[in-house]
Short mmCIF file of C-alpha atoms in Angstrom, two decimals:
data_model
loop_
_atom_site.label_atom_id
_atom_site.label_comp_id
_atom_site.label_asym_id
_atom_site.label_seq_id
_atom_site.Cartn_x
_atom_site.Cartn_y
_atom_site.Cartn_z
CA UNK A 1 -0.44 -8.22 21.13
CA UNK A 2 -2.65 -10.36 19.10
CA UNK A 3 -2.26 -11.27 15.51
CA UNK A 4 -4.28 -12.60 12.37
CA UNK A 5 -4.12 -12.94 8.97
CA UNK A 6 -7.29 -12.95 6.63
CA UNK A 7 -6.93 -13.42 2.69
CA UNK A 8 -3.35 -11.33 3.31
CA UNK A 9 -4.47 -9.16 5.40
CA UNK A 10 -2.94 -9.45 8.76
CA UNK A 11 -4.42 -7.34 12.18
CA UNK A 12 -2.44 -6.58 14.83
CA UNK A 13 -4.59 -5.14 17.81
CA UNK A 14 -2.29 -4.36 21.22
CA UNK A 15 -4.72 -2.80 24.18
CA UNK A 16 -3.94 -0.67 27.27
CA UNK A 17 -5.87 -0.19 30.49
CA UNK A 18 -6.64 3.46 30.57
CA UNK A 19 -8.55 4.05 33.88
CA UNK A 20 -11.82 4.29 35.81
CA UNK A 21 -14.31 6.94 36.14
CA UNK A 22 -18.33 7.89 37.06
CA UNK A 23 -20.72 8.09 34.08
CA UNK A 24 -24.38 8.28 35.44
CA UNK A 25 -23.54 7.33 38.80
CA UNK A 26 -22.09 3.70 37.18
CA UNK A 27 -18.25 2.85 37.44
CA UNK A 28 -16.84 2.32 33.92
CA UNK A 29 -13.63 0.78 32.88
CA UNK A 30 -11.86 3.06 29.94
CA UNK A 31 -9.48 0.69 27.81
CA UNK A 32 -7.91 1.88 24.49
CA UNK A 33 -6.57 0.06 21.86
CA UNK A 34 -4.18 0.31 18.86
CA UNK A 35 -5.11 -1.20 15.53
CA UNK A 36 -2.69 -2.16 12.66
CA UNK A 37 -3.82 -3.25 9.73
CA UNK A 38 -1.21 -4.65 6.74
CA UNK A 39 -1.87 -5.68 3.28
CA UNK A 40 0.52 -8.43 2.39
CA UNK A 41 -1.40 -9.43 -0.36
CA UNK A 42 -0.90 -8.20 -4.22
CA UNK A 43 -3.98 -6.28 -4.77
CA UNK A 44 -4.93 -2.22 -3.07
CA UNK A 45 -7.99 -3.11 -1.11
CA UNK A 46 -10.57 -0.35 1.01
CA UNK A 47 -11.69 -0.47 4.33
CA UNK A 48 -15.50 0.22 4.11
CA UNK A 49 -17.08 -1.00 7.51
CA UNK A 50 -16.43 -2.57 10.59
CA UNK A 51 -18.69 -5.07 13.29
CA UNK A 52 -17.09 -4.86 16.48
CA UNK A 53 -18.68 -7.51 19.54
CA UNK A 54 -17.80 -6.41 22.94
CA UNK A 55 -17.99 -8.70 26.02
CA UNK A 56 -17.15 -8.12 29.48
CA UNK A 57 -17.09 -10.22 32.60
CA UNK A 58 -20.54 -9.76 33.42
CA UNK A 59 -22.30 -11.18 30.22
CA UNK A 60 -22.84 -7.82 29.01
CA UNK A 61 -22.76 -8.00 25.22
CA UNK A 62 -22.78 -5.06 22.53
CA UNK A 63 -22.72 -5.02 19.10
CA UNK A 64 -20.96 -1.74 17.29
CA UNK A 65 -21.12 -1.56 13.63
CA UNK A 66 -20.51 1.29 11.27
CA UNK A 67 -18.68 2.60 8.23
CA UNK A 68 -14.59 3.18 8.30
CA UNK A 69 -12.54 3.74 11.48
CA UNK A 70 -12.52 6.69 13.22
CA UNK A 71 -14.32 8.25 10.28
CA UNK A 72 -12.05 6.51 7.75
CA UNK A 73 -12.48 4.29 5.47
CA UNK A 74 -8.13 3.77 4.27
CA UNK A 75 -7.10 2.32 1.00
CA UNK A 76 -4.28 0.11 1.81
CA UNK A 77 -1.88 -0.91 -1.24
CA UNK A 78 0.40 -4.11 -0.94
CA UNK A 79 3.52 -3.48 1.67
CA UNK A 80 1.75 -0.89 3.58
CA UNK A 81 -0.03 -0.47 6.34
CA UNK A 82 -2.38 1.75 8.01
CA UNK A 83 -2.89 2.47 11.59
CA UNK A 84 -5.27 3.61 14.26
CA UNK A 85 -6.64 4.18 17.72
CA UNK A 86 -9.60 3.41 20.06
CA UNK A 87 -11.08 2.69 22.49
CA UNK A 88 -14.36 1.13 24.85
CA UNK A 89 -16.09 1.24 28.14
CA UNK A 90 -16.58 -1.76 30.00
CA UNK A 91 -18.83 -1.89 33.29
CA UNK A 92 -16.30 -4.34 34.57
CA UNK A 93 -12.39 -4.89 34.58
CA UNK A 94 -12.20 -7.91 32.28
CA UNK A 95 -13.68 -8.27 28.82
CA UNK A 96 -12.88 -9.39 25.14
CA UNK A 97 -13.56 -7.62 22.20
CA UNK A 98 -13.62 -9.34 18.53
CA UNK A 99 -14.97 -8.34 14.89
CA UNK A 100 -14.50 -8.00 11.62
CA UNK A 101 -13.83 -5.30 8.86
CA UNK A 102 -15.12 -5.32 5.44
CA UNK A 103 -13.09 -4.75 2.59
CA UNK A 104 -12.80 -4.29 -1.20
CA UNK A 105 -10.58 -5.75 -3.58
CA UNK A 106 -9.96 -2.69 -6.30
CA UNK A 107 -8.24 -5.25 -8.75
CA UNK A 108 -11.68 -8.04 -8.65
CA UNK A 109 -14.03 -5.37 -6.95
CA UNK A 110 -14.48 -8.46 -4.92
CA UNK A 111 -16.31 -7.30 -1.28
CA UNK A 112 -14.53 -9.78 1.56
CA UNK A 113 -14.42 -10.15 5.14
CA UNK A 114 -11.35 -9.71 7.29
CA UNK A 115 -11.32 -11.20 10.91
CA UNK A 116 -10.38 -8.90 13.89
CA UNK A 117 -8.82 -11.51 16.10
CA UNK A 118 -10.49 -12.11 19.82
CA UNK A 119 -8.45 -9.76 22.43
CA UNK A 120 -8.63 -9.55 26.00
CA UNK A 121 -9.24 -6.42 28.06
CA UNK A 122 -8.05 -6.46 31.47
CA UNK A 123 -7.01 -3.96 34.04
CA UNK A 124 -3.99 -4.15 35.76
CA UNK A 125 -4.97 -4.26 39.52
CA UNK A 126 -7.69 -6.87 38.93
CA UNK A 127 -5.09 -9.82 37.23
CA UNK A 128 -4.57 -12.43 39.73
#
């Protein structure tokens, strides 16, 4: 599991190796991950967007962005925390993924940035 903290806002991402399978006659790697995001600050803030890179051994890079999570877009008050899964195809068995979400802070109405700390995809037969 990998850990950060941004402006009280700590990310927790842990990742598991889900399996391989054919899409258009190409061998993908599946790999899902599990997000947690906690507000330890003293203000309620919003999730509005996220910018996901994705890398994988081969120098294949791709950019995701797009509103929410999973078609949410949480309001996370101090002390709590809020939750979810993913996942993302890789055309080979190593890769990284790292990002950012953008938030709102409802007691400033500042907009800020919150780092999605670099993780590592890897399946399980391929680790030396």
């Amino acid at each position: 599991m990998v850990q950060q903290i941004t402006k009280g806002i700590k990310i927790s991402v842990d990742t598991n190796f889900e399996g391989t399978f054919y899409k258009n006659y190409k061998l993908h790697f599946a790999f899902g991950y599990q997000v947690t995001i906690e507000n330890q600050g003293k203000d309620a803030v919003q999730l509005n967007s996220r910018k996901w890179t994705i890398y994988d051994a081969l120098n294949n890079i791709e950019e995701v962005e797009g509103e929410g999570v999973i078609g949410q877009k949480p309001v996370i008050k101090p002390g709590e925390s809020h939750t979810y899964s993913s996942g993302c195809l890789l055309t080979s068995p190593f890769g990284a993924m790292s990002g950012f979400y953008n938030m709102v802070n409802f007691a400033t109405t500042k907009n800020f940035e919150v780092a999605i700390p670099k993780f590592h995809l890897s399946a399980p037969f391929a680790i030396n």
